[in-house]
Tab-separated table of C-alpha atoms and ligand atoms in Angstrom:
chain	number	residue	atom	x	y	z
A	1	MET	CA	2.790	31.383	-27.580
A	2	SER	CA	1.309	28.167	-26.354
A	3	LEU	CA	3.339	25.456	-24.746
A	4	LYS	CA	0.381	23.151	-24.376
A	5	GLU	CA	0.594	19.803	-25.972
A	6	ARG	CA	-2.009	19.234	-28.628
A	7	ILE	CA	-3.923	16.026	-28.617
A	8	LEU	CA	-6.151	14.834	-31.440
A	9	ILE	CA	-9.109	12.646	-30.363
A	10	VAL	CA	-10.469	10.522	-33.204
A	11	GLU	CA	-13.702	9.053	-31.802
A	12	ASP	CA	-17.199	8.795	-33.204
A	13	ASP	CA	-18.937	8.363	-29.864
A	14	ASN	CA	-19.834	11.926	-28.718
A	15	GLY	CA	-20.043	11.090	-25.106
A	16	ILE	CA	-16.571	9.479	-24.925
A	17	SER	CA	-15.059	12.181	-27.102
A	18	HIS	CA	-16.495	14.851	-24.829
A	19	PHE	CA	-15.282	13.051	-21.704
A	20	ILE	CA	-11.723	12.723	-23.025
A	21	SER	CA	-11.717	16.280	-24.285
A	22	THR	CA	-12.853	17.638	-20.906
A	23	VAL	CA	-10.264	15.614	-19.002
A	24	LEU	CA	-7.452	16.796	-21.264
A	25	THR	CA	-8.334	20.452	-21.419
A	26	SER	CA	-8.735	20.628	-17.634
A	27	ASN	CA	-5.268	19.164	-17.370
A	28	ASN	CA	-3.642	21.776	-19.503
A	29	TYR	CA	-3.668	20.040	-22.898
A	30	ASP	CA	-5.159	21.348	-26.097
A	31	ALA	CA	-7.779	18.922	-27.378
A	32	LEU	CA	-8.946	18.621	-30.981
A	33	THR	CA	-11.664	16.231	-32.079
A	34	ALA	CA	-12.447	14.281	-35.209
A	35	ARG	CA	-15.491	12.054	-35.694
A	36	THR	CA	-14.296	9.820	-38.534
A	37	GLY	CA	-11.104	8.215	-39.663
A	38	MET	CA	-11.062	10.387	-42.764
A	39	GLU	CA	-11.373	13.593	-40.734
A	40	GLY	CA	-8.804	12.290	-38.272
A	41	ARG	CA	-6.220	11.600	-40.949
A	42	ARG	CA	-6.774	15.061	-42.427
A	43	MET	CA	-6.283	16.696	-39.037
A	44	MET	CA	-3.101	14.668	-38.331
A	45	LEU	CA	-1.592	16.409	-41.337
A	46	SER	CA	-3.118	19.893	-40.958
A	47	GLN	CA	-2.942	20.292	-37.175
A	48	SER	CA	0.359	18.494	-36.335
A	49	PRO	CA	-0.847	17.120	-32.998
A	50	ASP	CA	1.656	15.830	-30.399
A	51	LEU	CA	-0.402	12.716	-29.797
A	52	VAL	CA	-3.411	10.956	-31.249
A	53	LEU	CA	-6.015	9.050	-29.266
A	54	LEU	CA	-7.509	6.791	-31.908
A	55	ASP	CA	-10.703	4.813	-31.427
A	56	LEU	CA	-10.440	1.431	-33.142
A	57	GLY	CA	-14.178	1.238	-33.867
A	58	LEU	CA	-14.722	4.060	-36.323
A	59	PRO	CA	-17.644	4.154	-38.788
A	60	ASP	CA	-15.667	4.724	-41.974
A	61	MET	CA	-12.252	3.259	-41.558
A	62	ASP	CA	-10.475	0.461	-39.793
A	63	GLY	CA	-8.343	1.948	-36.980
A	64	ILE	CA	-5.567	-0.529	-37.453
A	65	SER	CA	-5.086	0.444	-41.071
A	66	ILE	CA	-4.964	4.074	-39.989
A	67	VAL	CA	-2.078	3.198	-37.593
A	68	LYS	CA	-0.307	1.386	-40.410
A	69	ALA	CA	-0.732	4.300	-42.813
A	70	VAL	CA	0.449	6.885	-40.293
A	71	ARG	CA	3.551	4.767	-39.464
A	72	GLU	CA	4.632	4.997	-43.067
A	73	TRP	CA	5.431	8.662	-42.674
A	74	SER	CA	5.455	9.570	-39.007
A	75	ARG	CA	6.452	8.527	-35.441
A	76	LEU	CA	3.534	10.584	-34.112
A	77	PRO	CA	2.550	8.919	-30.786
A	78	ILE	CA	-0.681	6.967	-31.153
A	79	VAL	CA	-2.692	5.563	-28.241
A	80	VAL	CA	-5.491	3.376	-29.458
A	81	VAL	CA	-8.783	3.298	-27.609
A	82	SER	CA	-10.689	0.031	-27.783
A	83	ALA	CA	-13.535	-1.868	-26.340
A	84	ARG	CA	-12.820	-4.804	-24.060
A	85	THR	CA	-14.338	-7.107	-26.640
A	86	HIS	CA	-11.636	-6.243	-29.204
A	87	GLU	CA	-8.609	-7.746	-27.543
A	88	ARG	CA	-7.044	-8.924	-30.791
A	89	ASP	CA	-7.428	-5.544	-32.390
A	90	LYS	CA	-5.302	-3.787	-29.832
A	91	VAL	CA	-2.484	-6.266	-30.213
A	92	ALA	CA	-2.664	-5.823	-33.971
A	93	ALA	CA	-2.654	-2.018	-33.534
A	94	LEU	CA	0.476	-2.292	-31.292
A	95	ASP	CA	2.158	-4.560	-33.812
A	96	MET	CA	1.451	-1.955	-36.493
A	97	GLY	CA	3.212	0.640	-34.432
A	98	ALA	CA	0.637	2.136	-32.031
A	99	ASP	CA	2.457	3.298	-28.843
A	100	ASP	CA	-0.076	2.082	-26.307
A	101	TYR	CA	-3.715	1.375	-25.796
A	102	ILE	CA	-6.464	2.151	-23.289
A	103	THR	CA	-9.540	-0.006	-22.835
A	104	LYS	CA	-13.032	1.368	-22.445
A	105	PRO	CA	-14.284	2.189	-19.918
A	106	PHE	CA	-11.434	4.144	-18.364
A	107	GLY	CA	-11.129	6.952	-15.835
A	108	PRO	CA	-9.288	10.298	-16.002
A	109	SER	CA	-6.155	9.095	-14.162
A	110	GLU	CA	-5.613	6.132	-16.439
A	111	LEU	CA	-6.182	8.323	-19.511
A	112	LEU	CA	-3.686	10.936	-18.289
A	113	ALA	CA	-1.054	8.282	-17.398
A	114	ARG	CA	-1.250	6.787	-20.934
A	115	VAL	CA	-1.024	10.207	-22.530
A	116	ARG	CA	1.925	11.327	-20.466
A	117	ALA	CA	3.874	8.096	-21.062
A	118	ALA	CA	3.152	8.126	-24.789
A	119	ILE	CA	4.197	11.734	-25.251
A	120	ARG	CA	7.361	11.244	-23.226
A	121	HIS	CA	8.411	8.080	-25.086
A	122	GLY	CA	6.841	8.753	-28.417
A	123	GLY	CA	9.169	8.336	-31.377
A	124	ASN	CA	11.853	7.002	-29.079
A	125	ARG	CA	11.459	3.318	-29.569
A	126	SER	CA	15.001	2.356	-30.359
A	127	PRO	CA	15.600	-0.134	-33.172
A	128	HIS	CA	18.532	-1.367	-31.129
A	129	PRO	CA	17.188	-2.525	-27.760
A	130	ASP	CA	20.670	-3.413	-26.629
A	131	ALA	CA	21.915	0.152	-27.076
A	132	ALA	CA	23.701	1.365	-23.999
A	133	GLN	CA	21.583	3.112	-21.448
A	134	THR	CA	22.992	4.966	-18.444
A	135	GLY	CA	21.587	6.413	-15.293
A	136	LYS	CA	18.994	5.110	-12.944
A	137	TYR	CA	15.308	4.428	-12.924
A	138	GLN	CA	13.490	4.417	-9.573
A	139	VAL	CA	9.888	3.699	-8.727
A	140	GLY	CA	8.904	2.913	-5.089
A	141	ASP	CA	11.572	0.708	-3.587
A	142	LEU	CA	12.685	-0.562	-6.970
A	143	LEU	CA	15.886	0.894	-8.459
A	144	ILE	CA	17.300	-0.043	-11.894
A	145	ASP	CA	20.943	1.005	-11.963
A	146	TYR	CA	21.967	0.945	-15.599
A	147	ASP	CA	25.540	1.911	-14.891
A	148	LYS	CA	26.112	-0.897	-12.422
A	149	HIS	CA	23.906	-3.372	-14.250
A	150	GLN	CA	21.958	-4.048	-11.098
A	151	VAL	CA	18.423	-3.978	-9.895
A	152	LEU	CA	17.944	-3.166	-6.264
A	153	VAL	CA	14.879	-3.575	-4.090
A	154	ALA	CA	14.971	-1.369	-0.967
A	155	GLY	CA	18.745	-1.178	-1.428
A	156	VAL	CA	19.286	-4.912	-1.798
A	157	ASN	CA	20.590	-6.505	-5.017
A	158	ALA	CA	17.772	-8.581	-6.530
A	159	ARG	CA	20.370	-10.813	-8.231
A	160	LEU	CA	18.702	-11.011	-11.612
A	161	THR	CA	20.067	-13.243	-14.378
A	162	GLN	CA	21.255	-11.592	-17.567
A	163	ASN	CA	17.915	-12.179	-19.361
A	164	GLU	CA	15.868	-11.079	-16.425
A	165	TYR	CA	17.920	-7.940	-16.235
A	166	LYS	CA	17.421	-7.307	-19.976
A	167	ILE	CA	13.640	-7.693	-19.569
A	168	ILE	CA	13.372	-5.295	-16.702
A	169	THR	CA	15.625	-2.678	-18.285
A	170	LEU	CA	13.635	-2.742	-21.436
A	171	LEU	CA	10.417	-2.270	-19.453
A	172	GLY	CA	12.152	0.450	-17.489
A	173	ARG	CA	13.188	2.370	-20.574
A	174	TYR	CA	9.494	2.548	-21.516
A	175	ALA	CA	8.053	2.767	-18.031
A	176	GLY	CA	4.325	3.443	-18.115
A	177	LYS	CA	3.958	2.041	-21.594
A	178	VAL	CA	2.842	-1.496	-22.446
A	179	ILE	CA	5.543	-3.574	-24.125
A	180	THR	CA	4.186	-6.514	-26.084
A	181	TYR	CA	5.274	-10.134	-25.573
A	182	ASP	CA	6.453	-10.224	-29.166
A	183	TYR	CA	8.556	-7.094	-28.772
A	184	LEU	CA	10.195	-8.433	-25.626
A	185	LEU	CA	10.788	-11.863	-27.152
A	186	ARG	CA	12.384	-10.426	-30.261
A	187	ALA	CA	14.488	-7.955	-28.349
A	188	ILE	CA	15.883	-10.497	-25.925
A	189	TRP	CA	15.920	-13.847	-27.702
A	190	GLY	CA	15.756	-12.789	-31.321
A	191	PRO	CA	13.440	-14.455	-33.757
A	192	ILE	CA	12.520	-17.752	-32.168
A	193	SER	CA	9.872	-20.288	-32.975
A	194	GLY	CA	6.769	-21.390	-31.004
A	195	GLY	CA	6.727	-21.639	-27.240
A	196	GLY	CA	8.338	-18.233	-26.882
A	197	ASN	CA	5.662	-16.912	-24.543
A	198	GLN	CA	6.445	-19.758	-22.158
A	199	ILE	CA	10.108	-18.728	-21.777
A	200	LEU	CA	9.048	-15.147	-21.154
A	201	ARG	CA	6.449	-16.207	-18.547
A	202	VAL	CA	9.089	-18.275	-16.680
A	203	ASN	CA	11.516	-15.350	-16.672
A	204	MET	CA	8.791	-12.958	-15.540
A	205	ALA	CA	7.787	-15.292	-12.721
A	206	ASN	CA	11.411	-15.337	-11.564
A	207	ILE	CA	11.715	-11.544	-11.811
A	208	ARG	CA	8.559	-11.096	-9.771
A	209	ARG	CA	9.710	-13.554	-7.147
A	210	LYS	CA	12.854	-11.475	-6.762
A	211	ILE	CA	11.407	-7.931	-6.861
A	212	GLU	CA	7.779	-8.121	-5.714
A	213	LYS	CA	6.603	-8.472	-2.115
A	214	ASN	CA	3.735	-10.554	-3.345
A	215	PRO	CA	4.306	-11.901	-6.889
A	216	ALA	CA	0.621	-12.717	-7.211
A	217	GLU	CA	-0.272	-9.082	-6.719
A	218	PRO	CA	2.589	-7.231	-8.353
A	219	GLU	CA	3.153	-3.587	-7.567
A	220	TYR	CA	5.904	-2.960	-10.141
A	221	ILE	CA	5.351	-5.044	-13.280
A	222	PHE	CA	1.771	-5.386	-14.401
A	223	THR	CA	0.459	-7.992	-16.835
A	224	GLU	CA	-1.707	-6.696	-19.621
A	225	ALA	CA	-3.591	-9.862	-20.362
A	226	GLY	CA	-2.999	-11.177	-23.905
A	227	VAL	CA	-0.764	-8.179	-24.776
A	228	GLY	CA	2.330	-7.734	-22.661
A	229	TYR	CA	3.834	-6.106	-19.556
A	230	ARG	CA	3.985	-2.630	-18.226
A	231	LEU	CA	6.416	-1.288	-15.613
A	232	ARG	CA	4.882	1.107	-13.127
A	233	GLU	CA	5.910	4.716	-13.409
A	234	ASP	CA	5.603	7.361	-10.709
A	235	PRO	CA	3.376	10.185	-11.969
B	301	CA	CA1	-16.410	3.969	-31.874
């Protein structure tokens, strides 16, 4: 009986595929590889992986349409792998339901952090972001106390506003995963028209002022340029 999580790598570049596969197998995962989108889709069905690492630049199929097709029948966690030159593609992939992304080139620790977070949260994205959450989330000196509706930094109440609290609790629920600007905006303000990113930026600046030692170099909430925010998680 194997308790190892099984990860399918869909990547046409042999070097990258081998690198990912080596990192995963040496960290107690089972790694399967596919070289094309077609082969990848076949293996998603036949091998029931726990997670897919999907290259967006495949020779035969568009990675984004693969994400879309998979989401029609499955919550299988998908982390898209993209080149730095394809910023728009990764946002599109996240909008289509990918769980996270990783940008080439990346190292083993970043890869493992994305994989861990995606497997842990995979399939859990609640359609009701306001649903009650209890307990606590702690990373470093930051403590989100869901029961008391408070965020503490080194034991001191950060005195967040209602919306600031909602933003950080949403990030906390998916700690380690990127949450897109659009997802946050919809979850907190509902469908609103243009200028939405500005209101989010203002709220984020205020949150950082309250929780970060140096808001210009955040240690808790990271900006993923052009995509969204990610709350740090302790490995
Ligand atoms: Ca490729």
